[in-house]
Coordinates of C-alpha atoms and ligand atoms in Angstrom, one line a residue:
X1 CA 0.0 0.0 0.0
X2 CA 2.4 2.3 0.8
X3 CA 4.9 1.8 -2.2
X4 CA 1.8 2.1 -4.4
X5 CA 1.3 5.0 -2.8
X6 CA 5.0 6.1 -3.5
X7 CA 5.1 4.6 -6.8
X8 CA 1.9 6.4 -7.8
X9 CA 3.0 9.4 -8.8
X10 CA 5.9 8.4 -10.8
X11 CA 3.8 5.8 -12.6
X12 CA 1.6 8.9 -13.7
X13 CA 4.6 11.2 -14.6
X14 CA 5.8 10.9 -18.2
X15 CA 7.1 14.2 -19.2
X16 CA 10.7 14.4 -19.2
X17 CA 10.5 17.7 -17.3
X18 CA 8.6 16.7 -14.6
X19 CA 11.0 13.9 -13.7
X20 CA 14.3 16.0 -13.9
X21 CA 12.4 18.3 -11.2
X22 CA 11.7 15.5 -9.4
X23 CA 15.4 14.8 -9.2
X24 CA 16.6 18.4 -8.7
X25 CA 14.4 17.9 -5.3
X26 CA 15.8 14.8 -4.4
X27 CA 19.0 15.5 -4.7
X28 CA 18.2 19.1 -2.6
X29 CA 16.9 17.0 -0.3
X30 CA 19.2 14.7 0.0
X31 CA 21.6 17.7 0.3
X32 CA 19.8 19.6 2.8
X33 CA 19.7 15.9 4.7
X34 CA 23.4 15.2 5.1
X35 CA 24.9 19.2 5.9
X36 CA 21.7 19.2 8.7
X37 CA 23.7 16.1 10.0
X38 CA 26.8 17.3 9.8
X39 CA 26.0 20.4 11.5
X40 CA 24.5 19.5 14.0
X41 CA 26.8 16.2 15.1
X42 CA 29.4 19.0 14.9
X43 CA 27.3 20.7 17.8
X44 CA 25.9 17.5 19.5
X45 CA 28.6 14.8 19.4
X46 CA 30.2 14.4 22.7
X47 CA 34.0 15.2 22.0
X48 CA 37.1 17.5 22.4
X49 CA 37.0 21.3 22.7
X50 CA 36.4 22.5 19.5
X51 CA 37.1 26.4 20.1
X52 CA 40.3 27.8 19.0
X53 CA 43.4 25.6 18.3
X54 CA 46.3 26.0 19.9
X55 CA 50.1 26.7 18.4
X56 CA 53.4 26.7 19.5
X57 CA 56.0 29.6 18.5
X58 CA 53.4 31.8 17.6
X59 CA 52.8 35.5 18.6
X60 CA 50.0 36.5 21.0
X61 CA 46.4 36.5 19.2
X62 CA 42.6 36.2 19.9
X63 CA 42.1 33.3 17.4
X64 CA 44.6 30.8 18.9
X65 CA 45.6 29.9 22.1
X66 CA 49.4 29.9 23.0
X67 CA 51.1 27.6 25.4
X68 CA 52.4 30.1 28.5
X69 CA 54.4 29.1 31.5
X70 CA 53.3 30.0 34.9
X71 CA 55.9 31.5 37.1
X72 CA 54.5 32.2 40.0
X73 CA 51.6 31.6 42.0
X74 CA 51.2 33.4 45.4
X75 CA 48.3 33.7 47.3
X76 CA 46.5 37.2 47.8
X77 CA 43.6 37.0 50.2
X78 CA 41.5 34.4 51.2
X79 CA 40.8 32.4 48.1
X80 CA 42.4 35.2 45.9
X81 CA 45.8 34.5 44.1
X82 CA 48.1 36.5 42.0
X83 CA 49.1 34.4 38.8
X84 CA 52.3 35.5 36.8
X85 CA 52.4 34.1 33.6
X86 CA 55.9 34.3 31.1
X87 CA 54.8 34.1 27.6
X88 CA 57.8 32.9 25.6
X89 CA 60.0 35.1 23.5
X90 CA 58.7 33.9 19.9
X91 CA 55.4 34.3 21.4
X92 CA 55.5 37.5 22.6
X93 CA 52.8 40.3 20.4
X94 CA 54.2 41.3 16.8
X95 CA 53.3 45.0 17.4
X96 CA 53.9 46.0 20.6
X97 CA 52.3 49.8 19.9
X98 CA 48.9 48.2 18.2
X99 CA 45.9 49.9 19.5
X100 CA 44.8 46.2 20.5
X101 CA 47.3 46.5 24.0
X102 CA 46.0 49.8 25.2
X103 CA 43.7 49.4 28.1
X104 CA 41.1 47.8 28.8
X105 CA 41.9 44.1 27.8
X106 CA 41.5 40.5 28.6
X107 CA 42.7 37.1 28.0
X108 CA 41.3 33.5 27.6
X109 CA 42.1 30.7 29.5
X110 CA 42.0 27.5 28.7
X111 CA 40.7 24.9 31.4
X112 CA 42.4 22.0 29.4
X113 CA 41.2 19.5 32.5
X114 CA 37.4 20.2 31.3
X115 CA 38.0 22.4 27.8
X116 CA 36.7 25.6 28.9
X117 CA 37.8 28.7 28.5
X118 CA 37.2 32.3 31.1
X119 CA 38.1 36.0 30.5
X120 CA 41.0 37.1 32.6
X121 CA 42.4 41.0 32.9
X122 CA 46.0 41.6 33.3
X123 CA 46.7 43.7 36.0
X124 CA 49.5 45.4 34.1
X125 CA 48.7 44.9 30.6
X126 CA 51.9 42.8 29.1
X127 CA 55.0 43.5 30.2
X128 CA 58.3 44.4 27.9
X129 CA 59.3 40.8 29.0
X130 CA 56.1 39.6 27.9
X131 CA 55.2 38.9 32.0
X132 CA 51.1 39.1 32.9
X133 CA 49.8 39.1 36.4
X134 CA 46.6 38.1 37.2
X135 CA 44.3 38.3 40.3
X136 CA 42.2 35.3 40.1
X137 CA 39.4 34.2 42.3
X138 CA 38.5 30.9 43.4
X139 CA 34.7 30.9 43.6
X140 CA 33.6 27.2 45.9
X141 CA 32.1 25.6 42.7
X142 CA 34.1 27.4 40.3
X143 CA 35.7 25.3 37.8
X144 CA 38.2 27.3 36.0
X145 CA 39.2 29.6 38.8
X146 CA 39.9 26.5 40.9
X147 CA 41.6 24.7 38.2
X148 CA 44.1 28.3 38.2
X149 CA 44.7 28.1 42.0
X150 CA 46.0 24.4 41.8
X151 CA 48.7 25.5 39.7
X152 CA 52.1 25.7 40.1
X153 CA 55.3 27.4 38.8
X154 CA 56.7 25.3 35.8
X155 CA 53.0 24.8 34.9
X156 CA 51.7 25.8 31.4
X157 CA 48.8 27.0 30.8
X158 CA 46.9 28.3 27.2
X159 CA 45.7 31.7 26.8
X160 CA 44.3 33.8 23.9
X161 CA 43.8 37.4 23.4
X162 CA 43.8 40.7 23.8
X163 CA 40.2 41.0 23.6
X164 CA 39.0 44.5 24.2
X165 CA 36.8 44.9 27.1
X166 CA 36.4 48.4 27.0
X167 CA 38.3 50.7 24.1
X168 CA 39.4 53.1 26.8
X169 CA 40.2 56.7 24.6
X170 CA 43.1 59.2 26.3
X171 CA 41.3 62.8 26.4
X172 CA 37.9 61.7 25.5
X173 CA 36.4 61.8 29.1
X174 CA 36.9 64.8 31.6
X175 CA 36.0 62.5 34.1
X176 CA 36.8 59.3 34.7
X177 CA 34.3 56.9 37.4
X178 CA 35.1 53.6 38.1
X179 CA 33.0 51.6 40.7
X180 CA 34.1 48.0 41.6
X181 CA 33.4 45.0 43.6
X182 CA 36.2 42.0 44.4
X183 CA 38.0 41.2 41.7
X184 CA 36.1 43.6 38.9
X185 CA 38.9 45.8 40.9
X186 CA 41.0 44.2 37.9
X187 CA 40.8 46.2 34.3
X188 CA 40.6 49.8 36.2
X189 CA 44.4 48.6 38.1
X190 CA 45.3 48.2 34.3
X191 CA 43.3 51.6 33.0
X192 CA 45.0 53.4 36.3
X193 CA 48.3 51.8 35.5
X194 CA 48.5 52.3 31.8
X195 CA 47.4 56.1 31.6
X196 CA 48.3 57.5 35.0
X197 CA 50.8 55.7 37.0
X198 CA 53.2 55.1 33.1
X199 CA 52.2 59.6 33.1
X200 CA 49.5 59.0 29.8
X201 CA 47.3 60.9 31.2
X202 CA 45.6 64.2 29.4
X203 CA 46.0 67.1 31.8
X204 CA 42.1 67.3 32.0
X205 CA 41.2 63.9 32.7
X206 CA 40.4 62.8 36.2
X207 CA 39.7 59.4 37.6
X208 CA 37.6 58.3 40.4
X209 CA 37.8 55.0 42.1
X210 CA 35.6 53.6 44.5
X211 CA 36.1 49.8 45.4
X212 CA 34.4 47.4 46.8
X213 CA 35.6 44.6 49.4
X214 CA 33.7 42.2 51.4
X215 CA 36.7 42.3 54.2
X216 CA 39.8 43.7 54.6
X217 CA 41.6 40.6 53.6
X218 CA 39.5 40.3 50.5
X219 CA 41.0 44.3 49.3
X220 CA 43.9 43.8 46.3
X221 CA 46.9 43.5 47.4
X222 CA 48.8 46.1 49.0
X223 CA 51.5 45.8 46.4
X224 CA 48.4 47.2 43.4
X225 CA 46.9 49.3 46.1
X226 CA 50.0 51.4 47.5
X227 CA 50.8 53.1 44.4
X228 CA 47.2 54.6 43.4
X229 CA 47.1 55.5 47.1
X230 CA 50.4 57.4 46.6
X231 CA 49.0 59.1 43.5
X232 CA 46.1 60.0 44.7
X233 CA 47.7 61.7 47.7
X234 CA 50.4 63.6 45.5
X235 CA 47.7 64.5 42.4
X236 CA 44.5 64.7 44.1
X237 CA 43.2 66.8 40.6
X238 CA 43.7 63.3 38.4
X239 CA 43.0 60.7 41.2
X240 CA 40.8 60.1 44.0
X241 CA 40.2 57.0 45.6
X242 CA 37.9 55.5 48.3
X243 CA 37.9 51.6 49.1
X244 CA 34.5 50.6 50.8
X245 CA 34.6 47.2 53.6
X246 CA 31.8 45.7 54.7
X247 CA 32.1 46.5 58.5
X248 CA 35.6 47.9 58.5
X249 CA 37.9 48.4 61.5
X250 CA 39.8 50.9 60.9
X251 CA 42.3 49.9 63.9
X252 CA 42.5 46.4 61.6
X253 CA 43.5 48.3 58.7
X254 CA 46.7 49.1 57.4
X255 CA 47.8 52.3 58.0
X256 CA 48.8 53.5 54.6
X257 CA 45.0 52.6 53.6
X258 CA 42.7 54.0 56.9
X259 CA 42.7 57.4 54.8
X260 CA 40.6 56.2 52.0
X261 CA 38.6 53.3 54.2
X262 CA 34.9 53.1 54.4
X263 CA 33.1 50.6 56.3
X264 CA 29.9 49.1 54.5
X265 CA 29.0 49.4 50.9
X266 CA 28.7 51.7 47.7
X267 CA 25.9 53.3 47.2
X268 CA 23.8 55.9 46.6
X269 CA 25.0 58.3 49.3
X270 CA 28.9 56.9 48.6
X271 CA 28.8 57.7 45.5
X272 CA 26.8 60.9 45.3
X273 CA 29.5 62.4 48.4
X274 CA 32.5 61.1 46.9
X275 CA 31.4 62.7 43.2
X276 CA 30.1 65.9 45.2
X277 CA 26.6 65.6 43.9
X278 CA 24.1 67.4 45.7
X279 CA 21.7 65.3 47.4
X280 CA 18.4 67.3 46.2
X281 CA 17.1 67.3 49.9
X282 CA 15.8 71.2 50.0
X283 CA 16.5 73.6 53.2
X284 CA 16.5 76.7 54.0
X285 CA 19.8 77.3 54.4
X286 CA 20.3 76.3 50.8
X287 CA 17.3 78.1 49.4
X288 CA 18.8 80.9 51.2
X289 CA 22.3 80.5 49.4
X290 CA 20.7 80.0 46.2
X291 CA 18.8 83.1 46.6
X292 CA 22.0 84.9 47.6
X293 CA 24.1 83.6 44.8
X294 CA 21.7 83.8 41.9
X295 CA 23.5 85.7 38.9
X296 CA 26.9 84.3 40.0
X297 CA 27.8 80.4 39.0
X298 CA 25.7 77.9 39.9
X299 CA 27.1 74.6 41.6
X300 CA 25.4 72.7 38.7
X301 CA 28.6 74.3 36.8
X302 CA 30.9 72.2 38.3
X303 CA 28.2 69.0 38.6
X304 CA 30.0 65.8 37.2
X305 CA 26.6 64.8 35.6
X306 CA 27.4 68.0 33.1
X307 CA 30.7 67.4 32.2
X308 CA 32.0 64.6 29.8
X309 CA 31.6 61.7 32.2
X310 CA 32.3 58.3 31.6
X311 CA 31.3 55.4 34.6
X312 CA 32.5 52.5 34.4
X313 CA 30.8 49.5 36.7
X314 CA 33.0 46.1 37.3
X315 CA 32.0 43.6 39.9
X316 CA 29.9 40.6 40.8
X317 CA 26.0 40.6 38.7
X318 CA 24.0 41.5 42.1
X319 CA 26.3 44.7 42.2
X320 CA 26.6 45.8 38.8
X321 CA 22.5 45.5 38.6
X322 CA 22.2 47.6 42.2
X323 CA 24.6 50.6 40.9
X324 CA 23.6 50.4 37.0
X325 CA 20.9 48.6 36.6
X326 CA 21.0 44.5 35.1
X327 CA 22.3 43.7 32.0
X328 CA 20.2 43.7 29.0
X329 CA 19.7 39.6 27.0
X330 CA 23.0 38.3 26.3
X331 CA 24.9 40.9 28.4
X332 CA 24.0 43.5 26.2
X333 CA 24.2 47.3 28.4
X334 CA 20.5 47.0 29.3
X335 CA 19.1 50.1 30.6
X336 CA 20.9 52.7 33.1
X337 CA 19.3 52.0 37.0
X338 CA 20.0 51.4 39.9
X339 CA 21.8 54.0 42.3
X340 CA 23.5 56.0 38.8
X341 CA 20.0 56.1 37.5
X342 CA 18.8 57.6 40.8
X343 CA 21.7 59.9 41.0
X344 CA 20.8 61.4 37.6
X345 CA 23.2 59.7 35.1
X346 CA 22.2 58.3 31.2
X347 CA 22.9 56.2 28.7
X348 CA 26.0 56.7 26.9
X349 CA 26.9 58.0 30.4
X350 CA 27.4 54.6 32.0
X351 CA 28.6 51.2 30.8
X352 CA 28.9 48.0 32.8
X353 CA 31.9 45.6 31.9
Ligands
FAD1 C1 36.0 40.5 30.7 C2 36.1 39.7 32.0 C3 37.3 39.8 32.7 C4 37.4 39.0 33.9 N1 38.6 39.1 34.7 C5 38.7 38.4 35.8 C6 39.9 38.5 36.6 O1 40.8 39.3 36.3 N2 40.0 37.8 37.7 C7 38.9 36.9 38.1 O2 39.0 36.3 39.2 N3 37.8 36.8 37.4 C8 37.7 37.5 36.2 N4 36.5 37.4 35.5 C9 35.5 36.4 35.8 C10 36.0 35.0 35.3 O3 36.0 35.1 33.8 C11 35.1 33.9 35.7 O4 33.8 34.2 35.4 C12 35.2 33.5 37.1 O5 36.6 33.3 37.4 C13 34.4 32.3 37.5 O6 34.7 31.3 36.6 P1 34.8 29.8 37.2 O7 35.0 28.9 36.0 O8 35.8 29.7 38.3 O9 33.4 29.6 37.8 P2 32.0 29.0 37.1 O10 32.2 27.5 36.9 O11 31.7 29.8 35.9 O12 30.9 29.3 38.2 C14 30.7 28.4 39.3 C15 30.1 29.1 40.5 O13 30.7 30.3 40.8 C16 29.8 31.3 40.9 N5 30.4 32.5 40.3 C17 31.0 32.7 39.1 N6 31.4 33.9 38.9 C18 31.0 34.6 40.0 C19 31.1 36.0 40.3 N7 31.8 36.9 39.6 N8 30.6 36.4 41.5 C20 30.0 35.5 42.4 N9 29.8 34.2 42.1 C21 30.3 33.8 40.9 C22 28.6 30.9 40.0 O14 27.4 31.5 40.5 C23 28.6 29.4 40.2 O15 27.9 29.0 41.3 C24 36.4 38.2 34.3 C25 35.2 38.1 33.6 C26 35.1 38.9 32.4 C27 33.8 38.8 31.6

């Protein structure tokens, strides 16, 4: 029955034409058939990683990995590490002045033990000796940051990159915001480093950083915080700085940091005192100013809001959404919230890493 019924229609056909159509389908079909296959046992079938290949002796890029030696691996905080890798001379980047090195910039890692691969920042950038440091954390049921704390100097490891995180522009921005939490402390060490600590800096440019810990053990390193610290002491007009502890003791601290420590969290009123925005609450006494100083320049003039601002937010999800709102579907920007929505900033004001 059913070959009659598949028969039929060929039995009826006699014109030439209609039976080199009915070929041409076939064979489309047939077509169609075996690249669906393909395609999709190329997505399905249980096997190796099949992201970028690795090769040996071959300069720094984003579409291969590169074998890299790990030289050091010293522990930074309580389930925070600081990774030096040495990426080998014929490895080291082609073009050292390439626009693709200037701040800010990530790497891949490969996890070879369960081929995955996680975005990394170096601290520094890449050093002339082709050195990257990295502060990595180990979440409890994190695979590839525990897979980086288990190793060892003399390990390699595979990395790929620079991928631009955010295409940072010397003398675009008057000023500069950065608002962090844990290790999202990472790719403003390397802005900070690359433009103001190495003197890159445009004269009008200032930064502001304000940093997030859960506890004083869980701040960066002293060896990463010490110099901003010193910079923003000595040019207060390019840097100022403010680290934030969940409950803070100041007597725990150390003393080069009590200056800029705040116990508890960033927020609204954090950020609105450390940027010097007014907090809209209406008095007298500033009604009374106001009335006194209209005709002469307004405080608005020198509101951070109306320059050329740029705020960057780095940190875990919970605290990017509660600053700048969520991210949008596949960690697109999404809207500006949260607390810079509140305080008055907008979109193309703010941008979440
Ligand atoms: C551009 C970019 C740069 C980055 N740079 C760094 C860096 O310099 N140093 C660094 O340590 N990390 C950095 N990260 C984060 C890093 O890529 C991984 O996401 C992180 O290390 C977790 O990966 P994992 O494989 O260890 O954990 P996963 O296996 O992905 O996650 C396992 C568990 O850990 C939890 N978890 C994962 N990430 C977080 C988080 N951020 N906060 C709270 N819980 C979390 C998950 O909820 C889950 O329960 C960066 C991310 C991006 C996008």
């Amino acid at each position: 029955m059913i070959r009659s019924r598949l028969l039929h229609p060929r039995l009826l056909s006699t014109s030439p034409s209609t039976t080199s159509r009915y070929r041409l389908r076939l064979s489309t079909l047939a077509f169609l058939t075996t690249t669906s296959v393909l395609v999709s046992s190329y997505f399905l079938w249980p096997s190796k990683y099949r992201g970028s290949p690795t090769f040996n002796h071959q300069p720094l890029s984003p579409s291969y990995f590169i074998p890299v030696t790990v030289s050091e691996n010293s522990q930074a905080g309580p389930d925070l590490a600081v990774l030096t890798l040495s990426i080998p001379p014929d490895s080291h980047p082609l073009d050292k002045h390439t626009s693709s090195l200037d701040p800010i910039w990530s790497i891949f890692i490969k996890d070879d033990d369960i081929q995955v691969e996680r975005p990394y920042t170096p601290l520094f950038g890449i050093g002339k000796d082709g050195v990257i440091k990295l502060w990595v954390k180990r979440y409890p049921r994190g695979e590839v940051g525990r897979w980086l704390h288990s190793k060892q100097a003399g390990d390699t490891i595979e990395i790929r990159g620079p991928l631009k995180t955010f295409p940072f522009h010397q003398g675009k921005w008057d000023e500069v915001v950065m608002i962090s939490g844990g290790t999202g402390f990472s790719p403003f060490h390397q802005l900070l480093f690359r433009q103001l600590l190495r003197g890159n800096v445009a004269a009008s440019t200032r930064f502001t950083l304000l940093h997030a810990s859960r506890t004083l053990a869980e701040l960066p390193p002293l060896s990463l915080l010490q110099p901003l610290i010193d910079f923003a002491v000595a040019h207060p007009e390019h840097l100022r700085l403010a680290l934030f502890v969940d409950g803070a003791s100041r007597a725990l601290a150390p003393k080069s940091i009590v200056k800029h420590l705040e116990a508890g969290r960033i927020d609204k009123s954090s950020i609105g005192h450390t940027l010097g925005i007014p907090d809209g609450a209406w008095s007298w006494s500033s009604w009374i100013s106001n009335l006194w100083t209209s005709g002469q320049p307004k405080i608005g003039d020198s509101d951070i809001r109306k320059k050329n601002v740029l705020v960057l937010v780095c940190g875990p999800e919970p605290m990017v959404a509660t600053i700048a709102g969520p991210y949008g579907r596949n960690y697109s920007q999404g809207k500006v919230g949260g607390v810079l929505a509140e305080l008055g900033f907008k979109a193309g004001q703010v941008w979440k890493l």
